[in-house]
Tab-separated table of C-alpha atoms in Angstrom:
chain	number	residue	atom	x	y	z
A	1	PRO	CA	-10.359	-14.979	10.856
A	2	TYR	CA	-7.398	-13.323	12.597
A	3	ILE	CA	-9.047	-10.638	14.731
A	4	SER	CA	-12.526	-9.630	15.932
A	5	PRO	CA	-14.490	-7.297	13.611
A	6	GLY	CA	-14.947	-4.435	16.081
A	7	VAL	CA	-11.278	-4.091	17.040
A	8	SER	CA	-10.137	-4.649	13.432
A	9	ALA	CA	-12.075	-1.523	12.412
A	10	MET	CA	-10.174	0.449	15.051
A	11	TYR	CA	-6.793	-0.768	13.820
A	12	VAL	CA	-7.664	-0.078	10.181
A	13	LEU	CA	-8.523	3.544	11.032
A	14	ALA	CA	-5.526	3.842	13.368
A	15	PHE	CA	-3.029	2.867	10.668
A	16	ALA	CA	-4.715	5.244	8.215
A	17	THR	CA	-4.491	8.046	10.805
A	18	LEU	CA	-0.781	7.409	11.248
A	19	GLU	CA	-0.161	7.501	7.483
A	20	VAL	CA	-2.116	10.727	6.929
A	21	GLY	CA	-0.644	12.250	10.104
A	22	LEU	CA	2.893	11.543	8.940
A	23	PHE	CA	2.146	13.125	5.557
A	24	GLY	CA	0.580	16.145	7.286
A	25	LEU	CA	3.578	16.644	9.564
A	26	LEU	CA	6.062	16.366	6.724
A	27	SER	CA	4.063	18.838	4.613
A	28	ARG	CA	3.373	21.055	7.678
A	29	ARG	CA	-0.350	21.116	6.967
A	30	ILE	CA	-1.663	19.930	10.337
A	31	LYS	CA	-2.680	22.657	12.792
A	32	ILE	CA	-3.994	22.016	16.292
A	33	ALA	CA	-6.069	25.205	16.004
A	34	THR	CA	-8.192	23.536	13.321
A	35	ILE	CA	-9.358	20.905	15.781
A	36	ARG	CA	-9.937	23.488	18.507
A	37	ASN	CA	-11.977	25.758	16.238
A	38	ASN	CA	-14.049	22.914	14.768
A	39	LEU	CA	-14.235	20.550	17.754
A	40	PHE	CA	-18.003	19.986	17.676
A	41	PHE	CA	-17.920	19.298	13.930
A	42	PHE	CA	-15.181	16.690	14.232
A	43	LEU	CA	-16.891	15.073	17.217
A	44	ILE	CA	-20.071	14.631	15.181
A	45	ILE	CA	-18.516	13.212	12.007
A	46	GLY	CA	-16.030	11.154	14.031
A	47	PHE	CA	-18.884	9.521	15.941
A	48	LEU	CA	-21.044	8.999	12.829
A	49	VAL	CA	-18.248	7.299	10.871
A	50	ALA	CA	-17.090	5.268	13.877
A	51	ALA	CA	-20.618	4.066	14.629
A	52	SER	CA	-21.233	3.295	10.946
A	53	THR	CA	-17.949	1.417	10.577
A	54	ASN	CA	-18.349	-0.537	13.808
A	55	ILE	CA	-21.951	-1.547	13.043
A	56	ASN	CA	-20.996	-2.562	9.504
A	57	TYR	CA	-18.068	-4.733	10.654
A	58	GLU	CA	-20.146	-6.338	13.431
A	59	ALA	CA	-23.045	-7.048	11.023
A	60	VAL	CA	-20.953	-9.693	9.263
A	61	ALA	CA	-21.497	-11.910	12.320
A	62	PHE	CA	-25.228	-11.967	11.513
A	63	ILE	CA	-25.322	-11.751	7.722
A	64	ASP	CA	-23.138	-12.978	4.845
A	65	PRO	CA	-20.661	-10.404	3.477
A	66	GLY	CA	-22.167	-10.517	-0.035
A	67	THR	CA	-25.631	-9.514	1.126
A	68	ALA	CA	-24.111	-6.912	3.462
A	69	SER	CA	-22.194	-5.389	0.550
A	70	LEU	CA	-25.319	-5.215	-1.580
A	71	LEU	CA	-27.473	-3.680	1.153
A	72	SER	CA	-24.799	-1.070	1.898
A	73	GLN	CA	-25.555	0.465	-1.500
A	74	THR	CA	-28.636	2.011	0.121
A	75	SER	CA	-26.253	4.733	1.320
A	76	ILE	CA	-26.493	6.087	-2.237
A	77	ILE	CA	-30.246	6.563	-1.872
A	78	PHE	CA	-29.826	8.079	1.599
A	79	GLY	CA	-27.169	10.451	0.251
A	80	LEU	CA	-29.353	11.550	-2.636
A	81	ALA	CA	-32.293	12.169	-0.278
A	82	LEU	CA	-30.164	14.188	2.165
A	83	GLY	CA	-28.725	16.254	-0.683
A	84	LEU	CA	-32.131	17.133	-2.075
A	85	LEU	CA	-34.080	17.542	1.180
A	86	TRP	CA	-31.511	18.947	3.617
A	87	LEU	CA	-28.787	20.595	1.539
A	88	ARG	CA	-31.359	21.828	-1.000
A	89	ASP	CA	-29.354	20.680	-4.012
A	90	LYS	CA	-30.860	21.663	-7.335
A	91	LEU	CA	-31.002	19.079	-10.084
A	92	THR	CA	-32.198	19.704	-13.593
A	93	LYS	CA	-34.972	17.573	-15.058
A	94	ARG	CA	-32.327	15.714	-17.091
A	95	GLN	CA	-30.311	14.984	-13.926
A	96	LEU	CA	-33.393	13.754	-12.051
A	97	ILE	CA	-34.157	11.372	-14.904
A	98	GLY	CA	-30.551	10.169	-14.894
A	99	ALA	CA	-30.704	9.685	-11.121
A	100	LEU	CA	-33.824	7.540	-11.418
A	101	ILE	CA	-32.204	5.429	-14.161
A	102	ALA	CA	-29.015	4.957	-12.121
A	103	ILE	CA	-30.843	4.067	-8.895
A	104	THR	CA	-33.044	1.632	-10.797
A	105	GLY	CA	-29.861	-0.007	-12.081
A	106	VAL	CA	-28.484	-0.282	-8.528
A	107	LEU	CA	-31.720	-1.908	-7.362
A	108	ILE	CA	-31.582	-4.364	-10.271
A	109	ILE	CA	-27.974	-5.312	-9.470
A	110	THR	CA	-28.427	-5.603	-5.717
A	111	PHE	CA	-31.829	-7.280	-5.561
A	112	GLN	CA	-31.808	-10.899	-4.524
A	113	PRO	CA	-34.467	-13.023	-2.841
A	114	GLY	CA	-34.189	-13.339	0.915
A	115	ASP	CA	-35.309	-12.129	4.321
A	116	TYR	CA	-34.101	-8.545	4.689
A	117	LEU	CA	-35.670	-7.973	8.114
A	118	ARG	CA	-32.951	-9.907	9.899
A	119	LEU	CA	-30.788	-8.191	12.540
A	120	GLY	CA	-27.732	-8.143	10.276
A	121	SER	CA	-29.670	-6.503	7.440
A	122	LEU	CA	-31.043	-3.796	9.704
A	123	MET	CA	-27.557	-3.141	11.068
A	124	VAL	CA	-26.200	-2.625	7.539
A	125	LEU	CA	-29.063	-0.228	6.689
A	126	ILE	CA	-28.416	1.807	9.856
A	127	SER	CA	-24.712	1.879	9.031
A	128	ALA	CA	-25.433	3.099	5.480
A	129	PHE	CA	-27.667	5.910	6.775
A	130	LEU	CA	-25.085	7.077	9.346
A	131	TYR	CA	-22.363	7.223	6.674
A	132	ALA	CA	-24.583	9.174	4.278
A	133	LEU	CA	-25.451	11.577	7.124
A	134	HIS	CA	-21.757	12.160	7.872
A	135	ALA	CA	-21.178	12.999	4.198
A	136	ALA	CA	-24.003	15.566	4.287
A	137	VAL	CA	-22.643	17.153	7.498
A	138	THR	CA	-19.146	17.224	5.955
A	139	LYS	CA	-20.426	18.857	2.784
A	140	ARG	CA	-22.322	21.525	4.709
A	141	TYR	CA	-19.780	22.420	7.408
A	142	GLY	CA	-16.374	21.073	6.399
A	143	SER	CA	-15.743	22.133	2.807
A	144	ASP	CA	-13.711	25.228	3.754
A	145	ILE	CA	-11.266	23.426	6.049
A	146	ASP	CA	-7.827	22.659	4.588
A	147	PHE	CA	-8.098	19.149	3.164
A	148	VAL	CA	-5.161	17.504	4.955
A	149	ASP	CA	-6.174	19.178	8.221
A	150	PHE	CA	-9.742	17.960	7.758
A	151	PHE	CA	-8.825	14.420	6.719
A	152	PHE	CA	-6.365	13.874	9.566
A	153	SER	CA	-8.779	15.238	12.175
A	154	ARG	CA	-11.649	13.138	10.789
A	155	LEU	CA	-9.521	9.987	10.993
A	156	LEU	CA	-8.192	10.875	14.463
A	157	PHE	CA	-11.652	11.359	15.955
A	158	THR	CA	-13.072	8.272	14.236
A	159	THR	CA	-10.199	6.151	15.579
A	160	SER	CA	-10.704	7.610	19.064
A	161	PHE	CA	-14.391	6.672	19.086
A	162	LEU	CA	-13.609	3.176	17.794
A	163	PHE	CA	-11.040	2.806	20.577
A	164	ILE	CA	-13.700	3.789	23.123
A	165	PHE	CA	-16.151	1.287	21.611
A	166	ALA	CA	-13.574	-1.518	21.710
A	167	LEU	CA	-12.511	-0.611	25.263
A	168	GLY	CA	-16.121	-0.545	26.462
A	169	ARG	CA	-16.780	-3.985	25.000
A	170	GLN	CA	-13.452	-5.330	26.299
A	171	GLN	CA	-12.374	-6.332	22.792
A	172	LEU	CA	-8.905	-4.771	22.787
A	173	ALA	CA	-6.258	-7.230	21.608
A	174	LEU	CA	-2.972	-6.976	19.768
A	175	PRO	CA	-3.147	-8.222	16.162
A	176	SER	CA	-1.086	-11.183	15.031
A	177	GLY	CA	1.586	-10.843	12.363
A	178	LYS	CA	-0.761	-11.939	9.551
A	179	ALA	CA	-3.542	-9.682	10.793
A	180	LEU	CA	-1.138	-6.735	11.058
A	181	LEU	CA	-0.196	-6.866	7.370
A	182	ILE	CA	-3.842	-7.157	6.309
A	183	LEU	CA	-4.890	-4.257	8.573
A	184	ILE	CA	-2.167	-1.994	7.152
A	185	LEU	CA	-3.149	-2.923	3.591
A	186	VAL	CA	-6.855	-2.271	4.236
A	187	GLY	CA	-6.093	0.991	6.042
A	188	THR	CA	-4.010	2.203	3.106
A	189	VAL	CA	-6.340	1.174	0.287
A	190	ASP	CA	-9.804	1.335	1.826
A	191	VAL	CA	-9.235	4.491	3.911
A	192	VAL	CA	-6.267	6.614	2.836
A	193	ILE	CA	-6.598	6.204	-0.938
A	194	SER	CA	-10.335	5.532	-1.174
A	195	ARG	CA	-11.511	8.236	1.244
A	196	THR	CA	-9.101	10.835	-0.203
A	197	LEU	CA	-10.803	10.408	-3.582
A	198	TYR	CA	-14.231	10.312	-1.882
A	199	TYR	CA	-13.796	13.639	-0.058
A	200	LYS	CA	-12.022	15.342	-2.954
A	201	THR	CA	-14.967	14.638	-5.256
A	202	LEU	CA	-17.444	15.549	-2.506
A	203	ARG	CA	-15.855	19.010	-2.410
A	204	ARG	CA	-16.144	19.419	-6.174
A	205	MET	CA	-19.750	18.217	-6.590
A	206	ASN	CA	-22.986	18.817	-4.774
A	207	MET	CA	-24.128	16.019	-2.484
A	208	SER	CA	-26.830	14.702	-4.820
A	209	VAL	CA	-24.568	14.367	-7.870
A	210	HIS	CA	-21.857	12.821	-5.671
A	211	ALA	CA	-24.352	10.191	-4.490
A	212	ILE	CA	-25.419	9.448	-8.057
A	213	ILE	CA	-21.795	8.958	-9.157
A	214	LEU	CA	-21.416	6.406	-6.337
A	215	THR	CA	-24.013	4.232	-8.060
A	216	LEU	CA	-21.086	3.075	-10.198
A	217	SER	CA	-19.621	1.221	-7.189
A	218	PRO	CA	-21.766	-1.946	-7.543
A	219	VAL	CA	-20.895	-2.002	-11.263
A	220	VAL	CA	-17.204	-1.916	-10.385
A	221	THR	CA	-17.823	-4.647	-7.792
A	222	VAL	CA	-19.217	-6.882	-10.517
A	223	LEU	CA	-16.135	-6.190	-12.666
A	224	TRP	CA	-13.774	-6.940	-9.763
A	225	SER	CA	-15.583	-10.240	-9.179
A	226	LEU	CA	-15.052	-11.111	-12.836
A	227	LEU	CA	-11.368	-10.185	-12.698
A	228	LEU	CA	-10.466	-11.751	-9.337
A	229	PHE	CA	-12.805	-14.730	-9.126
A	230	SER	CA	-13.783	-15.365	-12.775
A	231	THR	CA	-17.416	-14.923	-11.720
A	232	PHE	CA	-19.335	-13.775	-14.791
A	233	PRO	CA	-22.242	-11.446	-13.965
A	234	SER	CA	-25.798	-12.594	-14.631
A	235	TRP	CA	-27.914	-11.010	-17.356
A	236	VAL	CA	-29.833	-9.174	-14.642
A	237	GLN	CA	-26.599	-7.693	-13.295
A	238	LEU	CA	-25.475	-6.725	-16.789
A	239	ILE	CA	-28.790	-4.952	-17.454
A	240	GLY	CA	-28.540	-3.150	-14.108
A	241	GLY	CA	-24.946	-2.149	-14.841
A	242	VAL	CA	-25.875	-0.708	-18.214
A	243	ALA	CA	-28.705	1.253	-16.564
A	244	VAL	CA	-26.326	2.663	-13.937
A	245	ILE	CA	-23.771	3.768	-16.526
A	246	LEU	CA	-26.453	5.367	-18.732
A	247	GLY	CA	-27.966	7.148	-15.718
A	248	VAL	CA	-24.591	8.543	-14.620
A	249	LEU	CA	-23.798	9.692	-18.164
A	250	VAL	CA	-27.139	11.507	-18.303
A	251	VAL	CA	-26.469	13.228	-14.957
A	252	MET	CA	-22.916	14.246	-15.873
A	253	HIS	CA	-23.785	15.540	-19.358
A	254	ASN	CA	-22.650	19.192	-19.419
A	255	HIS	CA	-22.087	19.101	-15.633
A	256	PRO	CA	-19.442	21.756	-14.705
A	257	SER	CA	-17.497	19.357	-12.450
């Protein structure tokens, strides 16, 4: 309620860029040569993440946040498909079975009656695909880049594209005091901390297994709802959550990571 969705995405990424940039400067792990030598790579993932983020934030104007959050879980399916079909990940028969169980659990949790062909729903699906595609590109071409160098450059290019989007749509505006505190908090938690863990695990696991592990996110969402809002999950959600956890356990059994 304090700032438009499109420009808020830019500020969230901007504050995260400043935090990671400050850490990189203090630890002397940011090198301009990294950007120069991998310019095309950072342009691609910067655009994909910026487009995904901007579309996702704007979609809330056309669809309720709850449905948007549920539909965004399709990025897990997109990620699994890209890992198997493009990156040629190899899964054992046990892992494939676990993947099917976990995805079935996600579908059980996220399914709800409604019209999913609305503009907002399509926007969320496009956003989910773009984010999964950026993860596949990162896994294939960015795993050997120093992590801090990579993370800072990724955030810098994403913020730059979001700035261009906001400028083109004439949405630039300074945030209010309340909005500023929220934007810094979201940038720290949802980008710096969350994406550090995301990319660290992406480097340790193949894309397909990484996508399967992410099926736990809707289960955690249900638990957060219970903790923060005292909203007890339905029996359908509980069954889906159990399926997800069982599927992930099957996939990770004896996995080297």
